[in-house]
mmCIF file of C-alpha atoms and ligand atoms in Angstrom:
data_model
loop_
_atom_site.group_PDB
_atom_site.id
_atom_site.type_symbol
_atom_site.label_atom_id
_atom_site.label_comp_id
_atom_site.label_asym_id
_atom_site.label_seq_id
_atom_site.Cartn_x
_atom_site.Cartn_y
_atom_site.Cartn_z
ATOM 1 C CA UNK A 1 -1.870 -104.647 -31.427
ATOM 2 C CA UNK A 2 1.211 -102.774 -30.248
ATOM 3 C CA UNK A 3 4.556 -103.140 -31.983
ATOM 4 C CA UNK A 4 7.310 -104.335 -29.654
ATOM 5 C CA UNK A 5 10.395 -102.410 -30.722
ATOM 6 C CA UNK A 6 13.942 -102.736 -29.406
ATOM 7 C CA UNK A 7 15.225 -99.684 -27.560
ATOM 8 C CA UNK A 8 17.222 -98.142 -30.433
ATOM 9 C CA UNK A 9 17.633 -94.401 -31.139
ATOM 10 C CA UNK A 10 15.332 -94.648 -34.197
ATOM 11 C CA UNK A 11 12.613 -96.413 -32.192
ATOM 12 C CA UNK A 12 12.972 -93.948 -29.329
ATOM 13 C CA UNK A 13 12.354 -91.130 -31.846
ATOM 14 C CA UNK A 14 9.270 -92.915 -33.138
ATOM 15 C CA UNK A 15 7.967 -93.555 -29.612
ATOM 16 C CA UNK A 16 8.537 -89.886 -28.701
ATOM 17 C CA UNK A 17 6.440 -88.887 -31.724
ATOM 18 C CA UNK A 18 3.640 -91.206 -30.633
ATOM 19 C CA UNK A 19 3.710 -89.706 -27.123
ATOM 20 C CA UNK A 20 3.523 -86.176 -28.540
ATOM 21 C CA UNK A 21 0.555 -87.282 -30.675
ATOM 22 C CA UNK A 22 -1.315 -88.340 -27.509
ATOM 23 C CA UNK A 23 -0.774 -92.090 -27.895
ATOM 24 C CA UNK A 24 0.183 -94.570 -25.176
ATOM 25 C CA UNK A 25 3.767 -95.877 -25.178
ATOM 26 C CA UNK A 26 5.089 -98.516 -22.787
ATOM 27 C CA UNK A 27 8.756 -98.128 -21.919
ATOM 28 C CA UNK A 28 11.294 -99.769 -19.611
ATOM 29 C CA UNK A 29 12.649 -98.125 -16.495
ATOM 30 C CA UNK A 30 14.866 -99.594 -13.762
ATOM 31 C CA UNK A 31 11.764 -100.245 -11.611
ATOM 32 C CA UNK A 32 9.047 -101.752 -13.872
ATOM 33 C CA UNK A 33 7.697 -101.033 -17.372
ATOM 34 C CA UNK A 34 5.704 -97.786 -17.451
ATOM 35 C CA UNK A 35 2.533 -97.030 -19.418
ATOM 36 C CA UNK A 36 3.403 -93.558 -20.678
ATOM 37 C CA UNK A 37 1.233 -90.704 -21.947
ATOM 38 C CA UNK A 38 1.628 -86.947 -22.417
ATOM 39 C CA UNK A 39 0.967 -85.643 -18.883
ATOM 40 C CA UNK A 40 -0.264 -82.306 -20.279
ATOM 41 C CA UNK A 41 -2.948 -83.936 -22.466
ATOM 42 C CA UNK A 42 -6.226 -84.779 -20.674
ATOM 43 C CA UNK A 43 -7.307 -87.285 -23.280
ATOM 44 C CA UNK A 44 -3.963 -89.089 -23.272
ATOM 45 C CA UNK A 45 -3.987 -89.293 -19.461
ATOM 46 C CA UNK A 46 -7.612 -90.503 -19.483
ATOM 47 C CA UNK A 47 -6.514 -93.264 -21.873
ATOM 48 C CA UNK A 48 -4.068 -94.534 -19.197
ATOM 49 C CA UNK A 49 -6.868 -94.894 -16.640
ATOM 50 C CA UNK A 50 -9.069 -96.608 -19.247
ATOM 51 C CA UNK A 51 -6.366 -99.053 -20.385
ATOM 52 C CA UNK A 52 -5.452 -100.060 -16.823
ATOM 53 C CA UNK A 53 -8.997 -100.009 -15.467
ATOM 54 C CA UNK A 54 -7.466 -97.854 -12.768
ATOM 55 C CA UNK A 55 -9.685 -96.002 -10.282
ATOM 56 C CA UNK A 56 -9.622 -92.272 -11.056
ATOM 57 C CA UNK A 57 -8.681 -91.387 -7.469
ATOM 58 C CA UNK A 58 -5.267 -93.013 -7.922
ATOM 59 C CA UNK A 59 -2.823 -90.350 -9.076
ATOM 60 C CA UNK A 60 -0.018 -91.061 -11.549
ATOM 61 C CA UNK A 61 3.728 -90.500 -11.387
ATOM 62 C CA UNK A 62 5.099 -87.919 -13.823
ATOM 63 C CA UNK A 63 8.442 -88.799 -15.431
ATOM 64 C CA UNK A 64 10.956 -86.160 -16.519
ATOM 65 C CA UNK A 65 14.503 -86.423 -17.918
ATOM 66 C CA UNK A 66 16.206 -84.302 -15.222
ATOM 67 C CA UNK A 67 15.686 -82.266 -12.060
ATOM 68 C CA UNK A 68 15.525 -79.000 -14.019
ATOM 69 C CA UNK A 69 12.463 -80.274 -15.888
ATOM 70 C CA UNK A 70 10.894 -81.209 -12.530
ATOM 71 C CA UNK A 71 11.412 -77.655 -11.248
ATOM 72 C CA UNK A 72 9.111 -76.337 -14.008
ATOM 73 C CA UNK A 73 6.270 -78.553 -12.840
ATOM 74 C CA UNK A 74 6.482 -78.632 -9.043
ATOM 75 C CA UNK A 75 7.894 -76.591 -6.172
ATOM 76 C CA UNK A 76 10.961 -78.412 -5.014
ATOM 77 C CA UNK A 77 11.288 -77.340 -1.399
ATOM 78 C CA UNK A 78 14.725 -77.690 0.272
ATOM 79 C CA UNK A 79 14.226 -81.244 1.551
ATOM 80 C CA UNK A 80 12.850 -82.318 -1.845
ATOM 81 C CA UNK A 81 15.856 -80.775 -3.592
ATOM 82 C CA UNK A 82 18.155 -82.688 -1.249
ATOM 83 C CA UNK A 83 16.390 -85.989 -1.918
ATOM 84 C CA UNK A 84 16.382 -85.330 -5.666
ATOM 85 C CA UNK A 85 20.075 -84.414 -5.567
ATOM 86 C CA UNK A 86 20.929 -87.654 -3.801
ATOM 87 C CA UNK A 87 18.544 -90.175 -5.400
ATOM 88 C CA UNK A 88 17.803 -88.885 -8.952
ATOM 89 C CA UNK A 89 18.040 -90.337 -11.446
ATOM 90 C CA UNK A 90 16.650 -93.310 -9.576
ATOM 91 C CA UNK A 91 13.796 -95.281 -8.069
ATOM 92 C CA UNK A 92 12.416 -92.516 -5.845
ATOM 93 C CA UNK A 93 9.219 -90.609 -6.664
ATOM 94 C CA UNK A 94 8.785 -87.351 -4.782
ATOM 95 C CA UNK A 95 5.386 -85.806 -4.047
ATOM 96 C CA UNK A 96 5.604 -82.009 -4.249
ATOM 97 C CA UNK A 97 3.182 -79.072 -4.707
ATOM 98 C CA UNK A 98 2.074 -78.540 -8.312
ATOM 99 C CA UNK A 99 3.214 -75.227 -9.792
ATOM 100 C CA UNK A 100 0.546 -72.935 -11.184
ATOM 101 C CA UNK A 101 0.957 -72.919 -14.934
ATOM 102 C CA UNK A 102 2.669 -76.328 -14.905
ATOM 103 C CA UNK A 103 0.404 -77.333 -17.788
ATOM 104 C CA UNK A 104 -0.103 -80.764 -16.222
ATOM 105 C CA UNK A 105 -3.494 -82.379 -16.750
ATOM 106 C CA UNK A 106 -5.511 -82.277 -13.531
ATOM 107 C CA UNK A 107 -6.234 -85.980 -14.063
ATOM 108 C CA UNK A 108 -2.579 -86.732 -13.324
ATOM 109 C CA UNK A 109 -2.962 -85.879 -9.662
ATOM 110 C CA UNK A 110 -6.562 -87.033 -9.306
ATOM 111 C CA UNK A 111 -7.765 -83.813 -7.689
ATOM 112 C CA UNK A 112 -4.795 -83.322 -5.339
ATOM 113 C CA UNK A 113 -2.734 -80.125 -5.457
ATOM 114 C CA UNK A 114 0.456 -82.179 -5.394
ATOM 115 C CA UNK A 115 2.226 -84.200 -8.065
ATOM 116 C CA UNK A 116 4.460 -87.278 -7.758
ATOM 117 C CA UNK A 117 7.512 -86.859 -9.973
ATOM 118 C CA UNK A 118 10.565 -88.937 -10.830
ATOM 119 C CA UNK A 119 13.671 -89.014 -13.021
ATOM 120 C CA UNK A 120 14.195 -92.646 -14.080
ATOM 121 C CA UNK A 121 17.746 -93.992 -14.256
ATOM 122 C CA UNK A 122 18.142 -95.842 -17.569
ATOM 123 C CA UNK A 123 19.586 -93.734 -20.361
ATOM 124 C CA UNK A 124 16.972 -95.149 -22.781
ATOM 125 C CA UNK A 125 14.077 -93.893 -20.644
ATOM 126 C CA UNK A 126 15.638 -90.456 -20.285
ATOM 127 C CA UNK A 127 16.382 -90.194 -24.033
ATOM 128 C CA UNK A 128 12.720 -90.933 -24.673
ATOM 129 C CA UNK A 129 11.668 -88.212 -22.212
ATOM 130 C CA UNK A 130 14.141 -85.731 -23.720
ATOM 131 C CA UNK A 131 13.036 -86.547 -27.270
ATOM 132 C CA UNK A 132 9.348 -86.203 -26.356
ATOM 133 C CA UNK A 133 10.021 -82.874 -24.629
ATOM 134 C CA UNK A 134 6.876 -83.255 -22.529
ATOM 135 C CA UNK A 135 6.331 -84.580 -19.014
ATOM 136 C CA UNK A 136 5.182 -88.208 -19.260
ATOM 137 C CA UNK A 137 2.656 -89.702 -16.834
ATOM 138 C CA UNK A 138 3.538 -93.362 -16.441
ATOM 139 C CA UNK A 139 2.051 -95.826 -13.958
ATOM 140 C CA UNK A 140 3.098 -99.453 -14.123
ATOM 141 C CA UNK A 141 1.998 -100.990 -17.440
ATOM 142 C CA UNK A 142 -0.335 -103.635 -16.006
ATOM 143 C CA UNK A 143 -4.068 -103.969 -15.464
ATOM 144 C CA UNK A 144 -4.931 -102.240 -12.191
ATOM 145 C CA UNK A 145 -4.478 -104.490 -9.151
ATOM 146 C CA UNK A 146 -2.442 -107.092 -11.034
ATOM 147 C CA UNK A 147 1.261 -107.971 -11.064
ATOM 148 C CA UNK A 148 3.550 -105.230 -12.383
ATOM 149 C CA UNK A 149 5.427 -105.931 -15.652
ATOM 150 C CA UNK A 150 9.193 -106.374 -15.698
ATOM 151 C CA UNK A 151 9.512 -107.394 -19.366
ATOM 152 C CA UNK A 152 8.074 -106.081 -22.649
ATOM 153 C CA UNK A 153 6.258 -109.412 -23.093
ATOM 154 C CA UNK A 154 4.401 -108.940 -19.788
ATOM 155 C CA UNK A 155 3.103 -105.616 -21.124
ATOM 156 C CA UNK A 156 2.155 -107.088 -24.509
ATOM 157 C CA UNK A 157 0.080 -109.864 -22.919
ATOM 158 C CA UNK A 158 -1.973 -107.535 -20.718
ATOM 159 C CA UNK A 159 -2.091 -104.206 -22.531
ATOM 160 C CA UNK A 160 -0.951 -104.950 -26.092
ATOM 161 C CA UNK A 161 -4.304 -103.858 -27.523
ATOM 162 C CA UNK A 162 -4.181 -100.486 -25.798
ATOM 163 C CA UNK A 163 -0.694 -99.166 -26.555
ATOM 164 C CA UNK A 164 0.815 -97.925 -29.812
ATOM 165 C CA UNK A 165 4.403 -98.983 -29.069
ATOM 166 C CA UNK A 166 6.144 -101.106 -26.444
ATOM 167 C CA UNK A 167 9.839 -100.293 -26.233
ATOM 168 C CA UNK A 168 11.775 -103.412 -25.259
ATOM 169 C CA UNK A 169 14.809 -102.825 -23.050
ATOM 170 C CA UNK A 170 14.942 -106.329 -21.564
ATOM 171 C CA UNK A 171 14.150 -107.178 -17.937
ATOM 172 C CA UNK A 172 14.066 -104.284 -15.434
ATOM 173 C CA UNK A 173 17.171 -103.997 -13.253
ATOM 174 C CA UNK A 174 15.370 -103.436 -9.915
ATOM 175 C CA UNK A 175 12.016 -105.076 -10.633
ATOM 176 C CA UNK A 176 10.027 -103.301 -7.889
ATOM 177 C CA UNK A 177 8.142 -100.012 -8.254
ATOM 178 C CA UNK A 178 9.672 -96.753 -7.111
ATOM 179 C CA UNK A 179 9.612 -95.669 -3.489
ATOM 180 C CA UNK A 180 7.102 -92.816 -3.055
ATOM 181 C CA UNK A 181 7.925 -90.106 -0.504
ATOM 182 C CA UNK A 182 5.696 -87.118 0.247
ATOM 183 C CA UNK A 183 8.175 -84.366 0.982
ATOM 184 C CA UNK A 184 5.505 -81.769 1.833
ATOM 185 C CA UNK A 185 5.155 -83.123 5.392
ATOM 186 C CA UNK A 186 7.692 -82.620 8.195
ATOM 187 C CA UNK A 187 9.266 -85.123 8.471
ATOM 188 C CA UNK A 188 8.617 -86.478 4.953
ATOM 189 C CA UNK A 189 6.145 -89.391 4.714
ATOM 190 C CA UNK A 190 6.818 -92.780 3.147
ATOM 191 C CA UNK A 191 3.753 -93.459 0.972
ATOM 192 C CA UNK A 192 5.066 -96.638 -0.642
ATOM 193 C CA UNK A 193 8.213 -98.681 -0.076
ATOM 194 C CA UNK A 194 10.092 -99.516 -3.273
ATOM 195 C CA UNK A 195 13.374 -99.602 -5.139
ATOM 196 C CA UNK A 196 15.193 -97.125 -2.867
ATOM 197 C CA UNK A 197 15.188 -98.530 0.665
ATOM 198 C CA UNK A 198 13.713 -96.663 3.620
ATOM 199 C CA UNK A 199 17.012 -97.190 5.445
ATOM 200 C CA UNK A 200 18.984 -95.366 2.713
ATOM 201 C CA UNK A 201 16.617 -92.390 2.790
ATOM 202 C CA UNK A 202 16.539 -92.172 6.583
ATOM 203 C CA UNK A 203 20.321 -92.453 6.822
ATOM 204 C CA UNK A 204 20.747 -89.709 4.232
ATOM 205 C CA UNK A 205 18.248 -87.328 5.878
ATOM 206 C CA UNK A 206 19.315 -88.251 9.405
ATOM 207 C CA UNK A 207 15.685 -88.726 10.518
ATOM 208 C CA UNK A 208 12.861 -91.255 10.563
ATOM 209 C CA UNK A 209 10.209 -90.973 7.867
ATOM 210 C CA UNK A 210 6.540 -90.912 8.826
ATOM 211 C CA UNK A 211 4.768 -93.996 7.505
ATOM 212 C CA UNK A 212 1.392 -93.546 5.758
ATOM 213 C CA UNK A 213 -1.425 -95.690 7.143
ATOM 214 C CA UNK A 214 -3.591 -98.031 5.127
ATOM 215 C CA UNK A 215 -6.915 -96.551 4.138
ATOM 216 C CA UNK A 216 -8.639 -98.155 1.176
ATOM 217 C CA UNK A 217 -11.329 -95.462 0.964
ATOM 218 C CA UNK A 218 -8.849 -92.638 0.581
ATOM 219 C CA UNK A 219 -5.528 -94.171 -0.343
ATOM 220 C CA UNK A 220 -2.647 -91.739 -0.356
ATOM 221 C CA UNK A 221 -1.087 -94.044 -2.940
ATOM 222 C CA UNK A 222 -2.716 -96.741 -5.065
ATOM 223 C CA UNK A 223 0.178 -98.951 -4.071
ATOM 224 C CA UNK A 224 -1.416 -98.655 -0.619
ATOM 225 C CA UNK A 225 -4.591 -100.491 -1.636
ATOM 226 C CA UNK A 226 -4.752 -103.601 0.506
ATOM 227 C CA UNK A 227 -5.242 -106.011 -2.411
ATOM 228 C CA UNK A 228 -2.791 -105.228 -5.205
ATOM 229 C CA UNK A 229 -0.050 -106.905 -7.223
ATOM 230 C CA UNK A 230 -2.319 -109.959 -7.139
ATOM 231 C CA UNK A 231 -1.802 -113.214 -9.039
ATOM 232 C CA UNK A 232 -4.861 -115.439 -9.757
ATOM 233 C CA UNK A 233 -3.581 -118.137 -7.383
ATOM 234 C CA UNK A 234 -3.963 -117.653 -3.650
ATOM 235 C CA UNK A 235 -0.673 -116.732 -2.054
ATOM 236 C CA UNK A 236 0.664 -117.565 1.437
ATOM 237 C CA UNK A 237 3.735 -115.977 3.010
ATOM 238 C CA UNK A 238 6.409 -117.189 5.431
ATOM 239 C CA UNK A 239 5.948 -120.825 4.465
ATOM 240 C CA UNK A 240 8.779 -123.324 4.875
ATOM 241 C CA UNK A 241 7.055 -126.345 3.354
ATOM 242 C CA UNK A 242 4.409 -126.128 0.628
ATOM 243 C CA UNK A 243 1.164 -128.133 0.849
ATOM 244 C CA UNK A 244 0.501 -130.785 -1.809
ATOM 245 C CA UNK A 245 -0.351 -129.095 -5.110
ATOM 246 C CA UNK A 246 1.083 -125.758 -4.004
ATOM 247 C CA UNK A 247 4.098 -124.175 -5.723
ATOM 248 C CA UNK A 248 6.953 -123.128 -3.445
ATOM 249 C CA UNK A 249 8.615 -119.795 -4.224
ATOM 250 C CA UNK A 250 12.001 -120.093 -2.595
ATOM 251 C CA UNK A 251 14.435 -117.659 -1.026
ATOM 252 C CA UNK A 252 17.863 -118.885 0.040
ATOM 253 C CA UNK A 253 18.893 -122.558 -0.111
ATOM 254 C CA UNK A 254 15.723 -124.555 -0.828
ATOM 255 C CA UNK A 255 15.977 -127.848 -2.724
ATOM 256 C CA UNK A 256 12.159 -128.143 -2.808
ATOM 257 C CA UNK A 257 11.533 -124.724 -4.355
ATOM 258 C CA UNK A 258 9.556 -124.665 -7.622
ATOM 259 C CA UNK A 259 11.306 -121.388 -8.469
ATOM 260 C CA UNK A 260 13.921 -119.680 -6.314
ATOM 261 C CA UNK A 261 13.995 -115.875 -6.055
ATOM 262 C CA UNK A 262 17.634 -116.052 -4.972
ATOM 263 C CA UNK A 263 19.464 -119.215 -3.973
ATOM 264 C CA UNK A 264 22.106 -117.118 -2.216
ATOM 265 C CA UNK A 265 19.486 -115.084 -0.329
ATOM 266 C CA UNK A 266 20.329 -111.874 -2.174
ATOM 267 C CA UNK A 267 17.483 -109.333 -1.847
ATOM 268 C CA UNK A 268 18.398 -107.375 -5.001
ATOM 269 C CA UNK A 269 18.259 -110.559 -7.036
ATOM 270 C CA UNK A 270 14.991 -111.570 -5.341
ATOM 271 C CA UNK A 271 13.387 -108.199 -6.133
ATOM 272 C CA UNK A 272 14.433 -108.435 -9.777
ATOM 273 C CA UNK A 273 12.921 -111.940 -10.052
ATOM 274 C CA UNK A 274 9.772 -111.408 -7.962
ATOM 275 C CA UNK A 275 7.095 -110.326 -10.446
ATOM 276 C CA UNK A 276 8.273 -112.551 -13.327
ATOM 277 C CA UNK A 277 8.314 -115.555 -10.949
ATOM 278 C CA UNK A 278 4.789 -114.827 -9.692
ATOM 279 C CA UNK A 279 3.585 -114.588 -13.304
ATOM 280 C CA UNK A 280 5.259 -117.893 -14.207
ATOM 281 C CA UNK A 281 3.754 -119.743 -11.251
ATOM 282 C CA UNK A 282 0.363 -118.166 -11.894
ATOM 283 C CA UNK A 283 0.347 -119.552 -15.443
ATOM 284 C CA UNK A 284 0.523 -123.171 -14.197
ATOM 285 C CA UNK A 285 -2.216 -125.200 -12.504
ATOM 286 C CA UNK A 286 -0.933 -125.000 -8.917
ATOM 287 C CA UNK A 287 -3.538 -124.817 -6.165
ATOM 288 C CA UNK A 288 -1.688 -121.868 -4.651
ATOM 289 C CA UNK A 289 1.669 -120.167 -4.231
ATOM 290 C CA UNK A 290 3.596 -120.548 -0.964
ATOM 291 C CA UNK A 291 6.431 -118.082 -0.419
ATOM 292 C CA UNK A 292 9.357 -118.748 1.907
ATOM 293 C CA UNK A 293 10.252 -116.161 4.570
ATOM 294 C CA UNK A 294 12.031 -113.040 3.309
ATOM 295 C CA UNK A 295 13.875 -110.811 5.781
ATOM 296 C CA UNK A 296 12.175 -107.514 6.626
ATOM 297 C CA UNK A 297 15.227 -105.345 5.886
ATOM 298 C CA UNK A 298 16.366 -103.242 2.910
ATOM 299 C CA UNK A 299 14.580 -104.273 -0.288
ATOM 300 C CA UNK A 300 13.032 -107.149 1.687
ATOM 301 C CA UNK A 301 10.567 -104.651 3.180
ATOM 302 C CA UNK A 302 9.253 -103.647 -0.253
ATOM 303 C CA UNK A 303 9.204 -107.288 -1.396
ATOM 304 C CA UNK A 304 7.178 -108.300 1.685
ATOM 305 C CA UNK A 305 4.871 -105.300 1.180
ATOM 306 C CA UNK A 306 4.057 -106.509 -2.359
ATOM 307 C CA UNK A 307 3.610 -110.100 -1.148
ATOM 308 C CA UNK A 308 1.271 -109.019 1.679
ATOM 309 C CA UNK A 309 -0.922 -107.196 -0.846
ATOM 310 C CA UNK A 310 -0.779 -110.156 -3.233
ATOM 311 C CA UNK A 311 -1.893 -112.391 -0.330
ATOM 312 C CA UNK A 312 -4.635 -110.017 0.881
ATOM 313 C CA UNK A 313 -8.324 -110.911 0.500
ATOM 314 C CA UNK A 314 -9.546 -109.648 -2.896
ATOM 315 C CA UNK A 315 -12.069 -106.808 -2.823
HETATM 316 P P1 AMP B 1 2.129 -96.598 -10.082
HETATM 317 O O1 AMP B 1 2.129 -95.502 -11.069
HETATM 318 O O2 AMP B 1 1.207 -97.722 -10.422
HETATM 319 O O3 AMP B 1 3.512 -97.025 -9.758
HETATM 320 O O4 AMP B 1 1.561 -95.919 -8.784
HETATM 321 C C1 AMP B 1 1.834 -94.524 -8.572
HETATM 322 C C2 AMP B 1 2.096 -94.254 -7.125
HETATM 323 O O5 AMP B 1 2.394 -92.877 -6.859
HETATM 324 C C3 AMP B 1 0.868 -94.549 -6.336
HETATM 325 O O6 AMP B 1 1.212 -95.157 -5.125
HETATM 326 C C4 AMP B 1 0.261 -93.155 -6.195
HETATM 327 O O7 AMP B 1 -0.725 -93.004 -5.226
HETATM 328 C C5 AMP B 1 1.459 -92.345 -5.916
HETATM 329 N N1 AMP B 1 1.164 -90.938 -6.173
HETATM 330 C C6 AMP B 1 1.140 -90.344 -7.354
HETATM 331 N N2 AMP B 1 0.827 -89.024 -7.210
HETATM 332 C C7 AMP B 1 0.639 -88.802 -5.906
HETATM 333 C C8 AMP B 1 0.288 -87.658 -5.137
HETATM 334 N N3 AMP B 1 0.090 -86.458 -5.683
HETATM 335 N N4 AMP B 1 0.161 -87.812 -3.800
HETATM 336 C C9 AMP B 1 0.381 -89.020 -3.233
HETATM 337 N N5 AMP B 1 0.718 -90.137 -3.912
HETATM 338 C C10 AMP B 1 0.851 -90.036 -5.234
HETATM 339 MG MG1 MG B 2 1.161 -99.953 -10.325
#
């Protein structure tokens, strides 16, 4: 069973050692908790897929402490450099061509010649990456297809037997996965909505992103699988009044809500509460989970994307 350790300098040093030794370490970022492994070590990366039960065609995001470290691994073309300059450290993963001699395990990109890379924001995550001195592949630390973890306890419940150390930095500030943008296309393609809004990126670049289609046989991103982020209970969206026996997940003023994502209708607050609320409701004997309407703007788009996948028929 993994030790849950508070995010102190001594524990970060210990976790960095474990990563260098090829072990799995879960750590907090501003998006969700990541399941980290040495991205240059085939066996360590294979252990991520095994622990998550993740299909091997779903590539992983590589985490580095700064843009300079990213430049050693991938070709940052001008538009990628601009996006990195504006949004790193932060909740944006950029897909860029892998450099020859990057040393990255081929398993990381699941046969593609590109790599998704990100510099996470929290100082604790970046200290860990600096101390490890290796690129760290880190998908969300949950069983594949299930709800992403936003606390150390979520990770312990699902993956405690598979990881050496879980660093506990408290609840994640954003609570939704990173936005994934493929910057090798012109214009760049949005592969997955997430913590950085599409609007912010489009405003910054002064253009509209292409939007990747859904294709379960050849997903460009695992986040694009139709059924994903799924609780056990059936989930319905855009519901104003729950049916008898159903829990109501509220947004905005809602006296009848079982749990409210944000009483004031704040999308940042709703994103931060989303996954923990779904887990809470899923642990109780409701017949289903009804979710109130959430506006399709800003972070609301990524929230609705996750809810649509949670509501999708299970494969
Ligand atoms: P997760 O690690 O669970 O947050 O999911 C990683 C996300 O990054 C998925 O949506 C992946 O498909 C996407 N991703 C990682 N590498 C690539 C790549 N080389 N090309 C396209 N998408 C990628
Ligand atoms: Mg995930």
